[in-house]
mmCIF file of C-alpha atoms in Angstrom:
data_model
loop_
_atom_site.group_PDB
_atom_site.id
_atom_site.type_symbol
_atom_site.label_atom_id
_atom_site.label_comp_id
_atom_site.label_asym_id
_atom_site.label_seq_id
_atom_site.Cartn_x
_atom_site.Cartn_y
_atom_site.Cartn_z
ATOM 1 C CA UNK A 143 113.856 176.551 106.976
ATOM 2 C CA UNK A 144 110.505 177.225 109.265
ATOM 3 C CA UNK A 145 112.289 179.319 112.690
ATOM 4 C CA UNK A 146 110.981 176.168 114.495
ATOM 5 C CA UNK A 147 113.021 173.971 113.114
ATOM 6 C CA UNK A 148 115.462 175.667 115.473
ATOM 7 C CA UNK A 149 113.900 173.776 117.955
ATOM 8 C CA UNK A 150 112.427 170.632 117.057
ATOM 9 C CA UNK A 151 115.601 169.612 115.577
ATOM 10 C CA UNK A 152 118.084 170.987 117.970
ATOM 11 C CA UNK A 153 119.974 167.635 119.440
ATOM 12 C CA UNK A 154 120.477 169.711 122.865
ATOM 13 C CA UNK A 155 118.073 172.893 124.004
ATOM 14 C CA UNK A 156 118.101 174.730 127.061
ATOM 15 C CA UNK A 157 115.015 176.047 129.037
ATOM 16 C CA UNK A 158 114.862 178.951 131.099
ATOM 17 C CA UNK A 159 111.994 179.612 133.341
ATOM 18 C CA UNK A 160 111.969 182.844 135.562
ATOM 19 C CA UNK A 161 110.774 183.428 139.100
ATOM 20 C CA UNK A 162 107.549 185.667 138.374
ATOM 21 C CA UNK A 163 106.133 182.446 136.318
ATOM 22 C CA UNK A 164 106.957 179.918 138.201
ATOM 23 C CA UNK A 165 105.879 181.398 142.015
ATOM 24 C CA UNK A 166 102.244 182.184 142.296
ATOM 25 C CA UNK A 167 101.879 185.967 142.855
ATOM 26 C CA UNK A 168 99.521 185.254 145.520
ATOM 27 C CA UNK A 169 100.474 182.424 147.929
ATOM 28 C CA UNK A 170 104.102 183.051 147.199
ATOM 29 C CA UNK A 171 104.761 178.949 147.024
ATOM 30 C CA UNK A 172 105.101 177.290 143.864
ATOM 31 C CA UNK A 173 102.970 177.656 140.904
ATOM 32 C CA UNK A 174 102.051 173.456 140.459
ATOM 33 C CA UNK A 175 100.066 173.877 137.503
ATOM 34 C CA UNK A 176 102.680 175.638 136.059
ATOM 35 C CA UNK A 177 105.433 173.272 136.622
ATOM 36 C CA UNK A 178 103.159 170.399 135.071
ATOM 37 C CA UNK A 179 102.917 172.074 132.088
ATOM 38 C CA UNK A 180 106.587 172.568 131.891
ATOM 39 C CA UNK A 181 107.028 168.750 132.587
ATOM 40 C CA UNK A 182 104.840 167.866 130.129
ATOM 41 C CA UNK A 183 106.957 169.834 127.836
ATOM 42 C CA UNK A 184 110.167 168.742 128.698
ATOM 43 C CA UNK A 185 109.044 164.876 128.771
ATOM 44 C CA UNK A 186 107.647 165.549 125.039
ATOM 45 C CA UNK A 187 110.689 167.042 123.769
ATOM 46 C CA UNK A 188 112.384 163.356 125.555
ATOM 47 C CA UNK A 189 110.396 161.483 123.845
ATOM 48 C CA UNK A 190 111.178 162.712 120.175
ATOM 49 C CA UNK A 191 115.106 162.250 121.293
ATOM 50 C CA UNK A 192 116.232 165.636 122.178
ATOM 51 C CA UNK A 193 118.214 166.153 125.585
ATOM 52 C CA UNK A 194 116.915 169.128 127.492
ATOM 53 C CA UNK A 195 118.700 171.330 130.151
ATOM 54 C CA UNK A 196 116.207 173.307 132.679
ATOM 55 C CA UNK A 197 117.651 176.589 133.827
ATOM 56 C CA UNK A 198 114.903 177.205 136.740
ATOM 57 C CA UNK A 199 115.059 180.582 138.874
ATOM 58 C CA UNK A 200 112.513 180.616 141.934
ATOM 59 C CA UNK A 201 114.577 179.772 144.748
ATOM 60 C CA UNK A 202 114.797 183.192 146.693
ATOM 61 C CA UNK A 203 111.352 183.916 145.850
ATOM 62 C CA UNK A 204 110.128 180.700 147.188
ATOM 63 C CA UNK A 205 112.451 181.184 150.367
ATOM 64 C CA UNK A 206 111.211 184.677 151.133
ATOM 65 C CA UNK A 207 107.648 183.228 151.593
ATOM 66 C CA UNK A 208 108.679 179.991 153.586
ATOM 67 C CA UNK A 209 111.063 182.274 155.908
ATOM 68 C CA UNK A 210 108.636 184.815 156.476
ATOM 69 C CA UNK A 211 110.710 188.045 155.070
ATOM 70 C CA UNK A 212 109.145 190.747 155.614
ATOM 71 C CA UNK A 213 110.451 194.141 153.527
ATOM 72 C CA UNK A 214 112.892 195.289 155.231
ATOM 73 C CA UNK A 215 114.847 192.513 155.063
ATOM 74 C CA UNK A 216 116.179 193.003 151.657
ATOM 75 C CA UNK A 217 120.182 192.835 151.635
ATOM 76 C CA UNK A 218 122.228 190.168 150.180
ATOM 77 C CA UNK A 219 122.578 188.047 153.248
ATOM 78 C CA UNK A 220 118.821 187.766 153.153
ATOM 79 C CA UNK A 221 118.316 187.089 149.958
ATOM 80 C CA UNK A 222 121.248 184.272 150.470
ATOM 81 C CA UNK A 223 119.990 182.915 153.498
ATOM 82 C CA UNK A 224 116.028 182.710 151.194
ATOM 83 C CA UNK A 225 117.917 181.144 148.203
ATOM 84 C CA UNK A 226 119.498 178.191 150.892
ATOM 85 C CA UNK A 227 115.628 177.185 151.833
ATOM 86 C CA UNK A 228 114.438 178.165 148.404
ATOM 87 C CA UNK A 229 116.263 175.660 146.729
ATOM 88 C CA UNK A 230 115.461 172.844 148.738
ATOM 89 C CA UNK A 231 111.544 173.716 148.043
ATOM 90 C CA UNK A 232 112.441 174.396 144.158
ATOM 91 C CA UNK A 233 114.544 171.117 143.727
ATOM 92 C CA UNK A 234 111.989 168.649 145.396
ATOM 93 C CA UNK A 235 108.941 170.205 143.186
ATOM 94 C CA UNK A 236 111.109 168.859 140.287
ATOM 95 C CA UNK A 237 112.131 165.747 141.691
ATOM 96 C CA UNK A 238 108.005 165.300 142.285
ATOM 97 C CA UNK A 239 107.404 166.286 138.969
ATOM 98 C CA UNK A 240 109.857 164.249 136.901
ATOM 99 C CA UNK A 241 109.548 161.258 139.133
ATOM 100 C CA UNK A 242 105.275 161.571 137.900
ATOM 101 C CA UNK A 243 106.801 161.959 134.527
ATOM 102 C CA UNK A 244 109.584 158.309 134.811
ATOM 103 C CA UNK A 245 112.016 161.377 134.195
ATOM 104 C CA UNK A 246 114.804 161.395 136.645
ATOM 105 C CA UNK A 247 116.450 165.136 137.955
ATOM 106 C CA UNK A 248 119.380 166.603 139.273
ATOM 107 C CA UNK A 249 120.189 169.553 140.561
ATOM 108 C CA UNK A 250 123.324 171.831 139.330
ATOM 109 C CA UNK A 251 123.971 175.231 141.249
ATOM 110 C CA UNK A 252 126.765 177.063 139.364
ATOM 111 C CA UNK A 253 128.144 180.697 140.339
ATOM 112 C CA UNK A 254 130.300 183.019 137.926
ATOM 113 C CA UNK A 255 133.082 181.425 137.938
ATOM 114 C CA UNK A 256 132.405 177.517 137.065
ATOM 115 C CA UNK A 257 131.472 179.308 133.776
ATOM 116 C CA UNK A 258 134.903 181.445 133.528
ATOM 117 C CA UNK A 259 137.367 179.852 135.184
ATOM 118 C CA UNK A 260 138.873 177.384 132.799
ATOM 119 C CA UNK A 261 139.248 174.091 135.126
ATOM 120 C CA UNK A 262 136.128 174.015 136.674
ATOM 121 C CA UNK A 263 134.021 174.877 133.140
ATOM 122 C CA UNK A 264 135.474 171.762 132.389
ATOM 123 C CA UNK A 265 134.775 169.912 135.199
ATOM 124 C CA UNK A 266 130.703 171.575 135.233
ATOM 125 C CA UNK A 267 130.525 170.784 131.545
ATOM 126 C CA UNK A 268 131.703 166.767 131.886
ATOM 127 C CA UNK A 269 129.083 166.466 134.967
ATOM 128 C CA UNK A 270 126.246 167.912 132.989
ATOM 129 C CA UNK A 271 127.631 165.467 129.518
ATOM 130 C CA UNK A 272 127.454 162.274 131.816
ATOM 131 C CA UNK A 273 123.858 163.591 133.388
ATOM 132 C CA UNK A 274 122.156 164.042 129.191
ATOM 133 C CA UNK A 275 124.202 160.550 128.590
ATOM 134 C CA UNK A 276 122.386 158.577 131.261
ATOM 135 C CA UNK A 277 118.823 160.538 130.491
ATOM 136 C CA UNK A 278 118.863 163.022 133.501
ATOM 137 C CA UNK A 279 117.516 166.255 133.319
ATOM 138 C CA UNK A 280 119.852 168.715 134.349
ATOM 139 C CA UNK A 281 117.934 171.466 137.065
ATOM 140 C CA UNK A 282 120.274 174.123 137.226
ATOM 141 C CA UNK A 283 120.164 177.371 139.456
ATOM 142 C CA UNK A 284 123.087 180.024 140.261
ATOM 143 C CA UNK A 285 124.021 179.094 144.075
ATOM 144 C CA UNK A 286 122.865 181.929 145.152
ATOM 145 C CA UNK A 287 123.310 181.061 148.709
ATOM 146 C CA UNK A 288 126.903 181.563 148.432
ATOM 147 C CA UNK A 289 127.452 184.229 145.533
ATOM 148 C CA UNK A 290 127.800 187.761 146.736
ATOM 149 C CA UNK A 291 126.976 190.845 144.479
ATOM 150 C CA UNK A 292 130.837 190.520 142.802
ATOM 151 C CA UNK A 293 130.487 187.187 141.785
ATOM 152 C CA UNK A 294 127.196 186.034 140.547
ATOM 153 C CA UNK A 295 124.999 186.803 137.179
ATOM 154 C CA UNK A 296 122.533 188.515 139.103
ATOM 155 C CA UNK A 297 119.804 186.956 136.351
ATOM 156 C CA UNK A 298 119.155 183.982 135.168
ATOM 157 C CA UNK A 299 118.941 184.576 131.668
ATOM 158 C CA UNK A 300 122.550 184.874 130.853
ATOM 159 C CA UNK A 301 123.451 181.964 133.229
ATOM 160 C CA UNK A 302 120.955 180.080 130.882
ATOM 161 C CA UNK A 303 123.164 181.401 127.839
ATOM 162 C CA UNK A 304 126.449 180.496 129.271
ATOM 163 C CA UNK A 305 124.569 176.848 129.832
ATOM 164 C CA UNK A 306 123.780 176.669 126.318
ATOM 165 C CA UNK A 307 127.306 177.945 125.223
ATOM 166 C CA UNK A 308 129.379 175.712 127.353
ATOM 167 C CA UNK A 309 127.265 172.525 126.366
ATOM 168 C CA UNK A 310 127.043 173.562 122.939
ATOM 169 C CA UNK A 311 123.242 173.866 122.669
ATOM 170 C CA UNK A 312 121.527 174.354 119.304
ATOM 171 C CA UNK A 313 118.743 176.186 121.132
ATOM 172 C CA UNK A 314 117.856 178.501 123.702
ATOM 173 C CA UNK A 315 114.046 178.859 125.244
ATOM 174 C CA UNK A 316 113.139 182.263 127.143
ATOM 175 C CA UNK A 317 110.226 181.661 128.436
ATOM 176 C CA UNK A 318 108.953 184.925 129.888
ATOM 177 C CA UNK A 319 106.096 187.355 130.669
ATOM 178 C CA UNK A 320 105.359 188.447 127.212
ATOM 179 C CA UNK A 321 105.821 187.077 123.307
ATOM 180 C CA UNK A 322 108.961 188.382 122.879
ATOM 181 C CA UNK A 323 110.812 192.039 121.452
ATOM 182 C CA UNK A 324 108.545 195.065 120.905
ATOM 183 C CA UNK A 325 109.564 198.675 119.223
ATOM 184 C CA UNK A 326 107.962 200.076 122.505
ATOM 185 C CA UNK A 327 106.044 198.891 125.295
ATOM 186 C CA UNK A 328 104.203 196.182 124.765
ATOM 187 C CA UNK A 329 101.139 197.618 126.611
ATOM 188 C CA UNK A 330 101.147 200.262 124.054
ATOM 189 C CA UNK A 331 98.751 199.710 121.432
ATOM 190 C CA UNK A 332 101.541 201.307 118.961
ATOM 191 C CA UNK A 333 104.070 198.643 119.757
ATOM 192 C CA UNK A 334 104.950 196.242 117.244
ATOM 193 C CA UNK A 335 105.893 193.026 117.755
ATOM 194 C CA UNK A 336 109.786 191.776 116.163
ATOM 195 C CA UNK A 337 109.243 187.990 114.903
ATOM 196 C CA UNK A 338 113.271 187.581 114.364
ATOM 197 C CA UNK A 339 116.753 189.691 114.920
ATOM 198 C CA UNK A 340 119.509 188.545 112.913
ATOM 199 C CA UNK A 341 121.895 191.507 114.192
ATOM 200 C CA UNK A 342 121.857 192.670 117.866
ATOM 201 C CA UNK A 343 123.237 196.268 117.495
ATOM 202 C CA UNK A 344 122.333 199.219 119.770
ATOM 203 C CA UNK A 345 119.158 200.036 118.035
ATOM 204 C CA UNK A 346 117.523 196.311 119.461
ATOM 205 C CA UNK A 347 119.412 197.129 122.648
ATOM 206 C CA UNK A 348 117.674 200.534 122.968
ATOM 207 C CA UNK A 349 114.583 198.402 122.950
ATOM 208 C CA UNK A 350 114.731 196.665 125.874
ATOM 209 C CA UNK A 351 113.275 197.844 128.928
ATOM 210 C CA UNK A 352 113.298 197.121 132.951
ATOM 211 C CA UNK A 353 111.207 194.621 134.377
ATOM 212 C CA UNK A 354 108.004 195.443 136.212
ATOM 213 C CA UNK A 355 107.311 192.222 137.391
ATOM 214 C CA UNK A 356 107.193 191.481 141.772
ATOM 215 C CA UNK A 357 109.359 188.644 141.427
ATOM 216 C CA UNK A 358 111.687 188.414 138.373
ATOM 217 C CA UNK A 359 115.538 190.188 138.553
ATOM 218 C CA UNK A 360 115.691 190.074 134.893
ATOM 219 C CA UNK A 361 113.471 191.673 131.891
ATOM 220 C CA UNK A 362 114.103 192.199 128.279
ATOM 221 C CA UNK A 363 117.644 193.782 128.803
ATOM 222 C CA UNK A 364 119.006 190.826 129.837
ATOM 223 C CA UNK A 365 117.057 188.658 127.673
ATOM 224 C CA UNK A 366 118.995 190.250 124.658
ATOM 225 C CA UNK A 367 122.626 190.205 126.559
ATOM 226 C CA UNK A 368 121.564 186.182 126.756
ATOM 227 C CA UNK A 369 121.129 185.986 122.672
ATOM 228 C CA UNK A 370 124.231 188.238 122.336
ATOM 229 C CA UNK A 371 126.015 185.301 124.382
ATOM 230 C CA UNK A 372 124.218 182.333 121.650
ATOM 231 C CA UNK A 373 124.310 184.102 118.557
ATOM 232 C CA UNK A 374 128.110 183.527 117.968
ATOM 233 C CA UNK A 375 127.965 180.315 119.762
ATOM 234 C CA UNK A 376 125.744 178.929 116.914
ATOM 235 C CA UNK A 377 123.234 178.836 119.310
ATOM 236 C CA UNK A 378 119.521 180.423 118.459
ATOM 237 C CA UNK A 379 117.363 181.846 120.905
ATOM 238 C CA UNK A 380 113.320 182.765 121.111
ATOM 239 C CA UNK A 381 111.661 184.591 124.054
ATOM 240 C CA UNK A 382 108.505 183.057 124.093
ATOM 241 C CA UNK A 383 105.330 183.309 126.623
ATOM 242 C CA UNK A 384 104.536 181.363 129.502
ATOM 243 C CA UNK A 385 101.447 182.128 129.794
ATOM 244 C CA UNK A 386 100.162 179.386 127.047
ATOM 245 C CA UNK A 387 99.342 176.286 128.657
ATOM 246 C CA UNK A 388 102.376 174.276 126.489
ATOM 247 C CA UNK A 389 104.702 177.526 125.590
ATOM 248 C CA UNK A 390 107.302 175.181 123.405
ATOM 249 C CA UNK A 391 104.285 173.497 121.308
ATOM 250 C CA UNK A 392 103.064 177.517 120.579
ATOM 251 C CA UNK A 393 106.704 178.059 119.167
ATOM 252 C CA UNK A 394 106.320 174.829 117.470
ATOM 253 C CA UNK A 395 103.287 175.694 116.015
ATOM 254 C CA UNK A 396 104.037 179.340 114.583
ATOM 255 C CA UNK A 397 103.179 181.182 118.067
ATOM 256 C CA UNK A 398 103.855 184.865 118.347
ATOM 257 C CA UNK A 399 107.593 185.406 119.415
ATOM 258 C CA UNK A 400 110.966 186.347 119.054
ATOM 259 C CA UNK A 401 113.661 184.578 117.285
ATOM 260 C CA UNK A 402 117.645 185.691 117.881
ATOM 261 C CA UNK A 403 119.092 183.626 114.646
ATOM 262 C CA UNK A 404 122.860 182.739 114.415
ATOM 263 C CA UNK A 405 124.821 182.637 111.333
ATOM 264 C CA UNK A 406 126.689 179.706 112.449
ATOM 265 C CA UNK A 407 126.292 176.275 114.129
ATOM 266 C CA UNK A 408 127.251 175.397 117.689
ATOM 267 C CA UNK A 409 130.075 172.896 116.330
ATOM 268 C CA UNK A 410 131.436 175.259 113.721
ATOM 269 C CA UNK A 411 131.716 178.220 116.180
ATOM 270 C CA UNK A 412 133.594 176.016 118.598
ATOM 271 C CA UNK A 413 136.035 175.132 116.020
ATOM 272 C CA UNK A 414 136.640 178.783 114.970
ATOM 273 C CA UNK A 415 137.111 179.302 118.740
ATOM 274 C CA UNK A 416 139.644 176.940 119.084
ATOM 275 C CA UNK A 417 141.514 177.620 115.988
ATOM 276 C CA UNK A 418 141.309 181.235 116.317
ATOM 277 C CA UNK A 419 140.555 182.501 120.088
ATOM 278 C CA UNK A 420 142.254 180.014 122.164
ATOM 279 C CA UNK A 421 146.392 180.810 122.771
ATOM 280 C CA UNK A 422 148.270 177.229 122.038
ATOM 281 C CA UNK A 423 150.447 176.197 124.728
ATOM 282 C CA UNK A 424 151.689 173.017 123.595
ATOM 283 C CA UNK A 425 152.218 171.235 120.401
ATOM 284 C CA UNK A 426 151.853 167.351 118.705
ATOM 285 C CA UNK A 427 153.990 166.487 116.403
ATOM 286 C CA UNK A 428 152.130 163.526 114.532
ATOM 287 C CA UNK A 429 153.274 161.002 112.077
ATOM 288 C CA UNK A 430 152.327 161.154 107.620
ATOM 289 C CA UNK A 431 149.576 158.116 108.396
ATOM 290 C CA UNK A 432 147.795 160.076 111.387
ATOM 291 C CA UNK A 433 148.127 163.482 109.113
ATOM 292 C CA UNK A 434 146.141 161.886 106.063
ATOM 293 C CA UNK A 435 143.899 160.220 109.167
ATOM 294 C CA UNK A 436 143.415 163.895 110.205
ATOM 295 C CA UNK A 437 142.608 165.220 106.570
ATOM 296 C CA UNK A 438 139.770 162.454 106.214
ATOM 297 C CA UNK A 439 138.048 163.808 109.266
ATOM 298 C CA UNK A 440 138.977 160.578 111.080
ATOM 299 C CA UNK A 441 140.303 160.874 115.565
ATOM 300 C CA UNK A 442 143.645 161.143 116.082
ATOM 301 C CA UNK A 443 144.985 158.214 117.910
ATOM 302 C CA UNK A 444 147.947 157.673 120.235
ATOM 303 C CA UNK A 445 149.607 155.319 117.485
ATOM 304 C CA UNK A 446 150.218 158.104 115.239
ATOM 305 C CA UNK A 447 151.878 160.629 117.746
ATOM 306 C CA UNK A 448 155.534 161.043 117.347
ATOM 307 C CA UNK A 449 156.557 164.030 119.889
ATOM 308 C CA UNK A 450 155.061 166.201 122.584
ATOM 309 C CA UNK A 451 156.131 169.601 123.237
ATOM 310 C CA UNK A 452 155.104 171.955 125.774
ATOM 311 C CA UNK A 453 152.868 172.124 129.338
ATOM 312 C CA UNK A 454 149.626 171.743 128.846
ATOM 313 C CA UNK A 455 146.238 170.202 130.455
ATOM 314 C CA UNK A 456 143.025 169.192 130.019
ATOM 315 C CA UNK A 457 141.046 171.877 128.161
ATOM 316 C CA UNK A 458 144.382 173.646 126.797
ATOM 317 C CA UNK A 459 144.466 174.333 123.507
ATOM 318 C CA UNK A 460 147.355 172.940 121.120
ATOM 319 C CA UNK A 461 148.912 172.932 117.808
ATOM 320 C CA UNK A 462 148.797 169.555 115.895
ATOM 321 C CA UNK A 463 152.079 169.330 113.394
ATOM 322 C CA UNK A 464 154.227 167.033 110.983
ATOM 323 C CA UNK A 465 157.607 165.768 111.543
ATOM 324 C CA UNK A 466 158.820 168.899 108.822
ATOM 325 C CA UNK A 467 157.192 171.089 111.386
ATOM 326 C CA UNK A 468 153.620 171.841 109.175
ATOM 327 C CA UNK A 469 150.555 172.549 111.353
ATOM 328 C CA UNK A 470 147.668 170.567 110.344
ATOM 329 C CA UNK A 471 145.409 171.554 112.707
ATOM 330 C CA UNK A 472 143.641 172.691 116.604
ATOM 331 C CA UNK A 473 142.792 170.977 119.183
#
């Protein structure tokens, strides 16, 4: 199939737009035309059915300029104390925006750990399902005004990954400074440009480079740890530019960029993951009529369950078995 098709028929796709793109280099405030563009985007991709999460950096960028940081005052409790007025400057240019739009917003701010600590994944993952199931477009942001150098991503691309991973996203959006992977720098008239990677091995790694831009914490590097996140999720991903007036429609259209294909699909991966990663720590025994329920491909309901075994909780993973003690499946 076309590599668009990755997008415009992904049921869920995540957007990430980074700090150099969306603060203007010279005011340091916030890039309007830019965000309208992005709007217009997101409310198109709305209107064909598709629920969209926004993974928006800009905060600490926008904070410097309305605190009046000067240089020196670079260490984490400045950039923290930026990223608390930041946000508030970030959050109501998208509540402006969607509101112009009849979109409605909310804002998420998620450090390290509501992605890896078990209970509140859960609990981040059920707010942002309820927020696509009433319509809302989901602005998240890593609270940087709490996270210290130990516990935070550090970049927003692979918080944007572990978005699209946790909500089981068919699709991940980069959109960056350039049109995607290169063999070299892409200033180089030598460098050519890598339309897809199927395989992330250290050869594509040794690709990436630092970032030279004044206000984004990212750059290719992480843009390729944030596919290596999808890719076994199920999840594609394409780096595309942002310097297009409507960088999803370019994508759409056959644009230059760079697509990170999976071999998988976000529902398949999570069932390998549960019937292969997760450790069981409690078991169902069921009855024969839920079993040949289960082997249909039909719920399993309370009716059918005969015997529970074990401690577990929400999110655990268990063992689902027959009265003679043969696993039928993972839950």
């Amino acid at each position: 199939m076309p590599y668009s098709d990755h997008l415009t028929q992904a049921k869920r796709v995540v957007i990430k737009i980074g700090s150099s793109l969306l603060v203007d280099h010279e005011s340091g405030t916030l890039n309007e035309q830019r965000i309208a563009y992005l709007g217009e985007e997101i409310s198109r991709l709305r209107q064909r059915g598709q629920q969209v999460l926004l993974v928006s950096s800009g905060a600490i960028a926008l904070g410097r300029h309305y605190l009046k940081l000067n240089h020196k005052q670079q260490g984490l409790d400045y950039s923290q104390a930026a990223a608390a007025s930041g946000q508030v400057i970030l959050a109501h240019g998208y509540y402006q925006l969607m509101a112009r739009l009849k979109l409605k917003a909310a804002q998420i701010l998620l450090t390290i750990d509501d992605t890896e600590d078990r209970r509140r994944y859960l609990n981040a993952r059920n707010t942002l399902d309820r927020l696509l199931e009433i319509g809302v477009v989901p602005v998240i942001n890593e609270n940087d005004s709490v996270a210290t150098d130990e516990i935070r991503y550090g970049d927003n691309d692979r918080l944007a990954a572990r978005v699209a991973q946790m909500m089981s996203a068919e699709c991940l959006v980069l959109i960056s400074d350039i049109d995607g992977l290169y063999t070299g720098d892409p200033k180089d008239s030598g460098a050519e440009h890598i339309a897809t990677v199927t395989r992330i091995d250290k050869q594509i790694e040794s690709l990436a480079g630092a970032t030279n831009t004044d206000y984004g914490t990212g750059g290719m590097i992480t843009k390729i740890a944030a596919a290596k996140i999808c890719m076994p999720a199920g999840c594609a991903t394409v780096i595309a530019s942002g310097h297009s007036r409507w960088p999803l429609r370019r994508v759409e259209e056959g644009g230059q960029c760079t697509w990170f294909l999976p071999e998988t699909t976000p529902q398949a991966a999570r069932k390998r993951w549960i019937g292969g990663s997760l450790t069981p720590k409690g078991k169902i025994v069921i009855d024969d009529g839920a079993a040949a329920a289960l082997n249909k491909g039909r719920s399993l309901l309370p009716v059918g369950v005969t015997q529970v075994q074990g401690v577990f909780d929400r999110g655990d993973a268990v063992v689902v078995c027959t009265d003679d003690g043969k696993e039928v499946a993972r839950g």
